[in-house]
Coordinates of C-alpha atoms in Angstrom, one line a residue:
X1 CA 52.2 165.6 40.9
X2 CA 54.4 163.0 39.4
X3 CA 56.0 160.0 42.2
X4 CA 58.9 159.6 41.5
X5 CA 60.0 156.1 40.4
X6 CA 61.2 153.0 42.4
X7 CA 64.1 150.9 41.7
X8 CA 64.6 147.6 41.9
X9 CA 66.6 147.2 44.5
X10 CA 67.8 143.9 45.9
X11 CA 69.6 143.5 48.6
X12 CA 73.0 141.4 48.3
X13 CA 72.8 138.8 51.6
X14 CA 75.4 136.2 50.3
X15 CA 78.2 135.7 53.2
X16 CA 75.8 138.2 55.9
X17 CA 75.9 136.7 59.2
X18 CA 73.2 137.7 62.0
X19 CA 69.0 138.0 61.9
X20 CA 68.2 138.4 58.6
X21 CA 66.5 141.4 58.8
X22 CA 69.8 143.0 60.2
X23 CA 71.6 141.8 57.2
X24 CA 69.1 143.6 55.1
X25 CA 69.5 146.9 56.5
X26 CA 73.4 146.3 56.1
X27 CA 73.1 145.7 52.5
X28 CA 70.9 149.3 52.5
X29 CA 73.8 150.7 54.5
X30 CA 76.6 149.4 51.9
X31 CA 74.8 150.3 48.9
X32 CA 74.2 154.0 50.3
X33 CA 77.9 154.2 50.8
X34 CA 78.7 152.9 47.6
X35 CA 76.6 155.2 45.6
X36 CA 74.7 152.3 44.3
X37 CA 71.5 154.0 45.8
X38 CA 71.3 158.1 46.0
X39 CA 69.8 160.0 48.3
X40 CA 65.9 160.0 47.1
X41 CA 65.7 156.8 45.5
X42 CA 62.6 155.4 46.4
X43 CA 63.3 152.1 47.5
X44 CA 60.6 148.8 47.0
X45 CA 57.4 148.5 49.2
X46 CA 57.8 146.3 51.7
X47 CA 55.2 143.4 50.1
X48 CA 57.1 144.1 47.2
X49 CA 61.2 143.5 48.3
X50 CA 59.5 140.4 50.5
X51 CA 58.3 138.9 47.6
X52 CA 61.6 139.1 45.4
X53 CA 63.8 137.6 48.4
X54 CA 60.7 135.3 49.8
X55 CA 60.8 136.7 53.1
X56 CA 58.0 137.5 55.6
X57 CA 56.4 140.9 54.8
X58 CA 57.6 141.5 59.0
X59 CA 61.1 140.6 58.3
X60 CA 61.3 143.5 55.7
X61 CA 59.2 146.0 58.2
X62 CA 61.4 145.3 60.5
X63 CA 64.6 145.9 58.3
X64 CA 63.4 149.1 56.9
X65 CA 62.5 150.0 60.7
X66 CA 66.3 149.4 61.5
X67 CA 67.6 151.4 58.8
X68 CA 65.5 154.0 59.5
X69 CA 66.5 154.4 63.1
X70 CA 70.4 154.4 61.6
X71 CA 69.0 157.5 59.9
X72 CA 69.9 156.1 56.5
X73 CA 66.3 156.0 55.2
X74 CA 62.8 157.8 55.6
X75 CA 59.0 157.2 55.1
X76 CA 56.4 159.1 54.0
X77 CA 53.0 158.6 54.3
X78 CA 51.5 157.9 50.9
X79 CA 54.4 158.3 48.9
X80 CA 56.7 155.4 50.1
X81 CA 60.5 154.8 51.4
X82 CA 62.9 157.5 50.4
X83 CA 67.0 157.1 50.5
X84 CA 68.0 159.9 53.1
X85 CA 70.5 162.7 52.4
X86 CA 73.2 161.3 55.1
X87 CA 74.1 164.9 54.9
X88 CA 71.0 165.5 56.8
X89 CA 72.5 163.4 59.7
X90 CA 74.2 166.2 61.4
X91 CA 71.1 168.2 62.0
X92 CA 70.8 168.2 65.9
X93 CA 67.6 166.1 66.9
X94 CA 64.9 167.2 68.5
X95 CA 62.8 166.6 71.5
X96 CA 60.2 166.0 68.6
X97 CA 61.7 163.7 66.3
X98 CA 64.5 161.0 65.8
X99 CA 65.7 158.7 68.3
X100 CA 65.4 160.8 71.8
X101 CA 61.7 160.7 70.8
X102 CA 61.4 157.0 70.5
X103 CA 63.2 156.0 73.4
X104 CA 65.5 159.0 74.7
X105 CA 68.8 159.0 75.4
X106 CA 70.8 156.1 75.4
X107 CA 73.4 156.7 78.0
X108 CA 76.3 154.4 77.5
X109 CA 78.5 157.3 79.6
X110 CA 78.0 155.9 83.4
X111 CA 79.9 153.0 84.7
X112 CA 77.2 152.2 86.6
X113 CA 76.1 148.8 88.3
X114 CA 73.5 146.7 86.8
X115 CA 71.3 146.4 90.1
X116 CA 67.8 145.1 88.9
X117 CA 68.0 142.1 89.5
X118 CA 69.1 142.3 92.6
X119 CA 66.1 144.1 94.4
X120 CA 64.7 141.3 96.4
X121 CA 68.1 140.5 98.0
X122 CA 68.3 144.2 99.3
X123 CA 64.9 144.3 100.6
X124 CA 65.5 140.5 102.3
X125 CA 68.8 142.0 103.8
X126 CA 67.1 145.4 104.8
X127 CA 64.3 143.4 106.6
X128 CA 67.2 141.6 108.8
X129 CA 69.3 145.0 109.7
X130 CA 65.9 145.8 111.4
X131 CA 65.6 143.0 113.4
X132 CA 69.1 143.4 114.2
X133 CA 69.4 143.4 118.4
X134 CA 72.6 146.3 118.9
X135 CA 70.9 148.0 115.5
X136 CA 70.7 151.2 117.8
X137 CA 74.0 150.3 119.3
X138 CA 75.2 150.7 115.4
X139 CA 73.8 153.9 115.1
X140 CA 75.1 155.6 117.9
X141 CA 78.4 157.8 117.4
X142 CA 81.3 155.6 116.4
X143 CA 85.0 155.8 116.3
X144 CA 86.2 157.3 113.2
X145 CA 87.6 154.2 111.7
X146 CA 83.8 152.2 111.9
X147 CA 82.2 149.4 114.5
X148 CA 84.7 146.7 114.4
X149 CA 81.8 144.2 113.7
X150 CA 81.3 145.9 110.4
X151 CA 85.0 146.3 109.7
X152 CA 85.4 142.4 110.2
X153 CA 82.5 141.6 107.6
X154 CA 84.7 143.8 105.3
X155 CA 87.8 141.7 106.4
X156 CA 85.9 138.7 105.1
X157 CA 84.4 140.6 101.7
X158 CA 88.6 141.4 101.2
X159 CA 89.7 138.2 101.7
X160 CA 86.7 136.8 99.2
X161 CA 86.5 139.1 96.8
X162 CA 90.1 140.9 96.6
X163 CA 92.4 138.0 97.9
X164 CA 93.4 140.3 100.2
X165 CA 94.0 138.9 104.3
X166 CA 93.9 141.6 106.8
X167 CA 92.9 142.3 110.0
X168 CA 89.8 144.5 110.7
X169 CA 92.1 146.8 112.7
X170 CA 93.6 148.1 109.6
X171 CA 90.5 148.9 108.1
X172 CA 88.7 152.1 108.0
X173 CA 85.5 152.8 106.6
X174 CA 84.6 155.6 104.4
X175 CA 81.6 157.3 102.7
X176 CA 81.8 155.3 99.1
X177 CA 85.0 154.8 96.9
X178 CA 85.4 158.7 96.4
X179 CA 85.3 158.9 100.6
X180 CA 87.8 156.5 100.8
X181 CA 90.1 157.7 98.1
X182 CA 89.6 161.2 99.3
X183 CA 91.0 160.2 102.7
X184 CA 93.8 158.1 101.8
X185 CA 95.4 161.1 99.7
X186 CA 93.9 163.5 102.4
X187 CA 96.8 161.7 105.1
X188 CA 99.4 161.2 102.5
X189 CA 99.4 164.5 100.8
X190 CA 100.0 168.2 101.4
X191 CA 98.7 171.0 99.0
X192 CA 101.1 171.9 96.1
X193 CA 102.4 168.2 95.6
X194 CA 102.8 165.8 93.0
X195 CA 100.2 163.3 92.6
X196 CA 101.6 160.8 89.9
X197 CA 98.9 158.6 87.8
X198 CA 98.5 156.6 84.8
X199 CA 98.0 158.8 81.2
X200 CA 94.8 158.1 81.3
X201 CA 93.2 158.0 84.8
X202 CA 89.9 157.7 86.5
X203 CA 88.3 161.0 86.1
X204 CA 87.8 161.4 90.0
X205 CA 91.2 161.5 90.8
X206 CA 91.1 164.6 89.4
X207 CA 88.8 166.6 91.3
X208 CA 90.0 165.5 94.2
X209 CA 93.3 166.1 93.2
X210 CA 91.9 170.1 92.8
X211 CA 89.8 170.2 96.0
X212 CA 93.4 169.0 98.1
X213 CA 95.2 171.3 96.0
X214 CA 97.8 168.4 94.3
X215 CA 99.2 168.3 90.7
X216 CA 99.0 165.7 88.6
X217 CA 101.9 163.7 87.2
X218 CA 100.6 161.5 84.3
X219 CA 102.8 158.8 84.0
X220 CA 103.4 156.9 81.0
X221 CA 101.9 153.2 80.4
X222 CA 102.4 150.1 78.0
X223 CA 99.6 146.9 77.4
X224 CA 100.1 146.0 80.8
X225 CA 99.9 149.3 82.8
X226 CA 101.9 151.6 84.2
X227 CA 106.0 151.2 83.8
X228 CA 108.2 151.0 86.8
X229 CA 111.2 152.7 85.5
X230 CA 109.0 155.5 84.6
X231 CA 106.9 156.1 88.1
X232 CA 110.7 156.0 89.7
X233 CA 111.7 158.6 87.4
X234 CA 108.5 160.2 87.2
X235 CA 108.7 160.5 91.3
X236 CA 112.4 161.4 91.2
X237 CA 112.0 164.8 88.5
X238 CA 108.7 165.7 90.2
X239 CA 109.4 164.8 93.7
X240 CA 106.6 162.6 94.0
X241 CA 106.1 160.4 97.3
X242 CA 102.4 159.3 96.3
X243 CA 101.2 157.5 93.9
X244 CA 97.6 156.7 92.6
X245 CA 97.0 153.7 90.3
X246 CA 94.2 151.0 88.8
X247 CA 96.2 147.8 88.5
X248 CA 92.9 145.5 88.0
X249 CA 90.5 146.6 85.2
X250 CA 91.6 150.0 84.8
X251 CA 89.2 152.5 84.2
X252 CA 89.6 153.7 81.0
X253 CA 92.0 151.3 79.5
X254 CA 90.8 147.7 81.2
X255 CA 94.2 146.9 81.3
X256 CA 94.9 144.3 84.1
X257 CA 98.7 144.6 85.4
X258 CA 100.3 141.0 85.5
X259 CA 102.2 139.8 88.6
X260 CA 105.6 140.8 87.8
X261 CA 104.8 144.1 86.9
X262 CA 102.8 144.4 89.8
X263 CA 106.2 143.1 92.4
X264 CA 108.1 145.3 90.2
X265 CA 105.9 148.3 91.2
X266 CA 106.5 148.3 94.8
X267 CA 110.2 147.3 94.9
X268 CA 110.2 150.4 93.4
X269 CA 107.8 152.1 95.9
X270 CA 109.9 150.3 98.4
X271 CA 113.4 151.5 97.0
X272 CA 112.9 155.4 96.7
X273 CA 110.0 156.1 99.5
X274 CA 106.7 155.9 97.4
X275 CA 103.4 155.3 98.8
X276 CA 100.8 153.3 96.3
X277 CA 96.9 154.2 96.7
X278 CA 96.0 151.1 94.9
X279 CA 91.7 151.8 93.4
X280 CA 90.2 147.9 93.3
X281 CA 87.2 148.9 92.6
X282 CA 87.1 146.6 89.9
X283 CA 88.9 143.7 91.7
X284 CA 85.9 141.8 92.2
X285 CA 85.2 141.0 88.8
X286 CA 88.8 138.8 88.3
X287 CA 87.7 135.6 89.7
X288 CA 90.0 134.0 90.9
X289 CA 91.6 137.9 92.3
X290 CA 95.1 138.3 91.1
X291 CA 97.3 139.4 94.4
X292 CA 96.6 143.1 95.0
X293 CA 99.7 145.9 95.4
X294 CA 98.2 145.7 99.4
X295 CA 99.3 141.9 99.3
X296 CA 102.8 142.2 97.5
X297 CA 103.6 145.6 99.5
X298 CA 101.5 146.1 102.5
X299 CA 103.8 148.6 104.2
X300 CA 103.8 150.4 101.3
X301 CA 100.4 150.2 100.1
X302 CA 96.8 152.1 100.9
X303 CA 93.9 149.6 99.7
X304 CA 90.9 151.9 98.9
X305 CA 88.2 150.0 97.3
X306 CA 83.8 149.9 98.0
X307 CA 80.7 148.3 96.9
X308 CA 79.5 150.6 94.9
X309 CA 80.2 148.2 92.1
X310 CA 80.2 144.7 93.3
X311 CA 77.2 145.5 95.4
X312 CA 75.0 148.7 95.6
X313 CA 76.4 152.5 94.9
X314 CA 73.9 154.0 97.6
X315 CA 74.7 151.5 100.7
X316 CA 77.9 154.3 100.4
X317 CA 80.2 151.7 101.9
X318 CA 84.2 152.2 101.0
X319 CA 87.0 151.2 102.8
X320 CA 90.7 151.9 103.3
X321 CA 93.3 149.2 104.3
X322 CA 96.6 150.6 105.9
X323 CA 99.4 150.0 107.2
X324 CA 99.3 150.5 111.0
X325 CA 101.6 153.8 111.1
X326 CA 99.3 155.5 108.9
X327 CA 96.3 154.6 110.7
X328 CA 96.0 157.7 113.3
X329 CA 96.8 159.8 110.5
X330 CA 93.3 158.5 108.5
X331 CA 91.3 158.3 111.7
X332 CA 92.4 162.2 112.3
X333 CA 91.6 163.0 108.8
X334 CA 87.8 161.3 109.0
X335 CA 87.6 163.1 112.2
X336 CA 88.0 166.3 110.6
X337 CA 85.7 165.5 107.9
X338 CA 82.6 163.0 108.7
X339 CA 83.2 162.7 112.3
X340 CA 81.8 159.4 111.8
X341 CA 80.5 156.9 108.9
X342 CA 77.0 157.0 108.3
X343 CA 76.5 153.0 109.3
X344 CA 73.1 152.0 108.2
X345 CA 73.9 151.6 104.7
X346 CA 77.0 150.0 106.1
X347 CA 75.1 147.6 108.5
X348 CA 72.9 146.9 105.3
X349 CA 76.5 145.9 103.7
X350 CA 77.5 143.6 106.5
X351 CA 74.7 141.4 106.5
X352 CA 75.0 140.7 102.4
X353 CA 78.1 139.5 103.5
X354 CA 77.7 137.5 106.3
X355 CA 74.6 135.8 104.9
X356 CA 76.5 135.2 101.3
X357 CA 74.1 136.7 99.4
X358 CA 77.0 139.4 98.2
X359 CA 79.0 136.8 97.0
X360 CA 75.4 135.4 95.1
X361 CA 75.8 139.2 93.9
X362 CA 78.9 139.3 93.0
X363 CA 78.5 136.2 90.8
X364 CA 75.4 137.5 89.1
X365 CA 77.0 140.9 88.2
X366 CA 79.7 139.3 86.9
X367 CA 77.5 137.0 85.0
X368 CA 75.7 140.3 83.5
X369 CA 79.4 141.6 82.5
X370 CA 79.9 138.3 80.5
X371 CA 76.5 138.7 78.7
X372 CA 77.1 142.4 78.0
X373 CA 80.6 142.2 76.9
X374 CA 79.3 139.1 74.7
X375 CA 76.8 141.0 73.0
X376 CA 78.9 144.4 72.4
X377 CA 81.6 141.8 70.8
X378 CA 79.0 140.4 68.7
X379 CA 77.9 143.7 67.5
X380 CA 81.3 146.1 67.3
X381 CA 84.6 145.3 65.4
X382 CA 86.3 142.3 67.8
X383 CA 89.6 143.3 66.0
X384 CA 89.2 146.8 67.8
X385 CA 88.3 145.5 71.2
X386 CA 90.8 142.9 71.0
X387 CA 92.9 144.5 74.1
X388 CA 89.8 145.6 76.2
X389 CA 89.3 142.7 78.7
X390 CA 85.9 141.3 78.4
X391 CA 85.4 140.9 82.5
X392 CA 84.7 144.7 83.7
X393 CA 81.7 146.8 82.6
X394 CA 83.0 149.1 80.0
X395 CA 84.6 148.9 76.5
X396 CA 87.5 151.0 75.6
X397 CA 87.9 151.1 71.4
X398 CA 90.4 152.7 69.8
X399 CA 89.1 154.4 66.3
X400 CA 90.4 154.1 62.6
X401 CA 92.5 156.8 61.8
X402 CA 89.8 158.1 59.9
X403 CA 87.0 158.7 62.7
X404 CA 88.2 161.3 65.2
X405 CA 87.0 160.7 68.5
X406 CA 85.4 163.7 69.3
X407 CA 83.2 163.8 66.5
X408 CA 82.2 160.4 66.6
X409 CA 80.9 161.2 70.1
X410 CA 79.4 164.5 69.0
X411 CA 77.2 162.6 66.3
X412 CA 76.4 159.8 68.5
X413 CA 75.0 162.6 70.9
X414 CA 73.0 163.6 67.6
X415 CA 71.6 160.6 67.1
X416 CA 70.9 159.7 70.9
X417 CA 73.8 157.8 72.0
X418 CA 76.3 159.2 74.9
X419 CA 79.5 157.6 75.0
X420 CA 83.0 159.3 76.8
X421 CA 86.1 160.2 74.5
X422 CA 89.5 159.9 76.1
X423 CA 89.9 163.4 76.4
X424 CA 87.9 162.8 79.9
X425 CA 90.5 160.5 81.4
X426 CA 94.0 162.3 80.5
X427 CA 95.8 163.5 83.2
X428 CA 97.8 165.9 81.4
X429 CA 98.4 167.8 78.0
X430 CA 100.0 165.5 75.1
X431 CA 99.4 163.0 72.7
X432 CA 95.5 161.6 74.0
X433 CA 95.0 158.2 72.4
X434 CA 91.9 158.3 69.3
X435 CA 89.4 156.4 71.3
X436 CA 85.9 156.1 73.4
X437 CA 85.2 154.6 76.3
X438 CA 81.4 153.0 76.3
X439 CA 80.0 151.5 79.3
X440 CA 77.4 148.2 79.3
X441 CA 75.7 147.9 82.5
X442 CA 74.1 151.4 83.1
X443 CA 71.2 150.9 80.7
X444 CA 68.5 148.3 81.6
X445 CA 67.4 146.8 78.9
X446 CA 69.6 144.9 76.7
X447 CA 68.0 145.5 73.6
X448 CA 68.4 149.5 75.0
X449 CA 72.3 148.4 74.7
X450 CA 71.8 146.8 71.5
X451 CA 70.5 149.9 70.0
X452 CA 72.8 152.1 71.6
X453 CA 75.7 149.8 69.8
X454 CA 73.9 149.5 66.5
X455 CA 74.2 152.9 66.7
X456 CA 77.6 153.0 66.8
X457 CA 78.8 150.1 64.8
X458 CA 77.3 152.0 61.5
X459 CA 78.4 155.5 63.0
X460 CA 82.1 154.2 62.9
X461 CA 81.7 151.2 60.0
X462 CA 79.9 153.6 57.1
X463 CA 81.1 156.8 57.8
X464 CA 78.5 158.0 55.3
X465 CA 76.2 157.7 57.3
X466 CA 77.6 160.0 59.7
X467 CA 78.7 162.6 57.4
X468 CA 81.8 163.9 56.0
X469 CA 82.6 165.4 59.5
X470 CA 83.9 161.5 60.7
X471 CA 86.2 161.4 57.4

């Protein structure tokens, strides 16, 4: 049986930036898209390219290896390199074969907390709690609103980490973010009414927005959040009284509201009877924190935050700042769900605080943003990302017009990647912007990352490689 023949292919590297053997598999990348090489063309051994552009043998290996994992090339054993078919790319992969095979899914879907470096501080701080002298005190039946010793060390982690001064009275605690958001609507709300939030909202909101039996009123936003003149008239047409909002970091959009957007949101709360469940979450990682809605308007204003992010998701620790006349209302509500917080993971909480090593925590996590963020940057189109802060753990990039947003995440699922379109965060029908949000901190390794975005960059940069379906 005849081989077929290999060109002479040389990569051109003039003007590539990045490891070399990156730039290589670029130049394959462009040349495939170009029609300068066809699907088949048996490319140069690896001894063989390495010797034209005197480069390590390894440095083309690795190169080859790259492009290969981009799907835009194959090997066969005894027969050489082959050009794939990019055709070819859509076929689902298997358990057997392709990327999930190597390495399994690369989940870039979760906006979870990078936590591994943190181990030693947990188990240092879970040592303490034990030797703790009221530790059975602490887990004994509580009030509803917490142990006020814990619900001070969250008075101090405000004041740090949010900017936010409050008295310990006016806190309540909750099972995570979710518990706290879920009883701050729960005391403000009554089944069958509006719920106004941004276009694109956290997806949460939603299901508890169907579990309490509330409608969501998406309200329209600009490049610094949500507009004032809209939630008034928004509220007024749908006879809103509550409204649930992300001012810092927003999840999808990262938009951070500035100041005067942020005093012109609760005049208005203030001027036609709206109550603001302000998400801060994310606060944490704006250092220094700009003044939350709870500082600007706290009689109109229910803080609901947790350390699921800035600390640990399973310590389970959220929190709700209210004003004083709404506090019966929450304690009733927790009553009538939990009875009581579950306090160890909240005791747990309390002494990161109290011995600093949350704020060590905070620091490093937002150290790890800064790295992440740096290396997504480095790898994905800036130009695109130029509007997605670089301080919280997520991207959000908007597509070319040419690269719908629900195939590019279908054919990143193909080739092992899970990112979230923005079909996941609108809160009602309409125009839904051509975008993706990918998260950077829920995968370990960085080089998992780096893969993951690899991926991506050529999914969206040479649609050819991704098929016609992305055109």
């Amino acid at each position: 049986m005849n081989q077929p023949a290999t060109i002479a292919w040389r990569p051109a590297l003039e003007g590539r930036s990045g490891p070399l053997y990156r730039a290589i598999a670029t130049a394959l990348s462009d040349d495939i898209a170009a029609g300068r090489l066809a699907p088949g063309t048996r490319l140069p051994t690896h001894r063989d390219l390495a010797w034209e552009l005197k480069v390590t043998v390894g440095t083309i290996t690795r190169a080859y290896q790259e492009a290969e994992r981009l799907g835009l090339i194959g090997g066969e054993v005894g027969r050489g390199t082959f050009v794939r078919d990019p055709r070819r790319l859509l076929e689902p992969v298997s358990e057997q074969g392709g990327l999930l095979a190597l390495g399994g899914l690369i989940d870039l879907s979760v906006n979870a907390s990078a936590l591994w470096n943190d181990g030693a501080a947990l188990t240092s701080a879970t040592m303490a709690v034990a030797q703790q002298p009221d530790l059975l005190d602490l887990m004994s039946y509580q009030t509803p609103m917490g142990h006020p010793r814990l619900r001070a060390s969250i008075a101090s982690w405000l004041a740090e980490s949010a900017g936010l001064e409050c008295s310990h009275d006016q806190i309540l605690l909750a099972t995570g973010g979710q518990g706290a958001m879920h009883a701050a609507l729960a005391a403000v709300t009554h089944p069958g009414d509006a719920l106004l939030v941004e276009q694109l909202t956290y997806p949460g909101i939603r299901s508890l927005a169907l579990h309490l039996g509330l409608r969501l009123i998406p309200v329209a936003m600009d490049g610094d959040g949500l507009l004032p003149d809209a939630v008034e008239q928004a509220a007024r047409n749908h006879g809103a009284h509550v409204l649930y909002c992300m001012p810092t970091l927003q999840n999808p959009t990262t938009i951070t509201m500035p100041l005067e957007r942020r005093r012109a949101l609760v005049d208005v709360a203030r001027r036609i009877g709206l109550m603001l469940v302000e998400d801060d979450v994310y606060g944490f990682l704006k250092s220094p924190p700009l003044p939350t809605l709870a500082s600007l308007g706290p009689d109109v204003t229910l803080h609901v935050s947790s350390v699921s992010k800035s600390l640990f998701p399973g310590l389970r620790t959220g929190y709700v700042v209210a004003p004083r006349p709404l506090l019966d209302r929450l304690a009733t509500v927790l009553r009538a769900t939990v009875l009581t917080p579950a306090h160890l993971g909240m005791v747990v909480t309390a002494e990161l605080i109290d011995s600093g090593e949350a704020s060590r925590i905070a620091a490093r996590r937002r150290q790890q943003v800064a790295n992440r963020q740096h290396l997504a940057r480095a790898i994905l189109d800036g130009d695109r990302l130029a509007y997605s802060d670089p301080d919280v753990t997520h991207l959000w990039l908007p597509l070319p017009d040419h690269i719908r947003r629900e195939d590019l995440v279908r054919v990143a699922l193909e080739r092992g990647v899970k990112i979230t379109p923005a079909d996941a965060f609108a809160a009602g029908r309409g125009e839904i912007a051509n975008a993706v949000r990918i998260c950077l901190l829920g995968v370990e390794q960085e080089s998992t990352l780096e893969k993951g975005l690899d991926i991506l960059s050529t999914l969206i940069e040479h649609p050819v490689a991704s098929s016609a379906a992305l055109v």
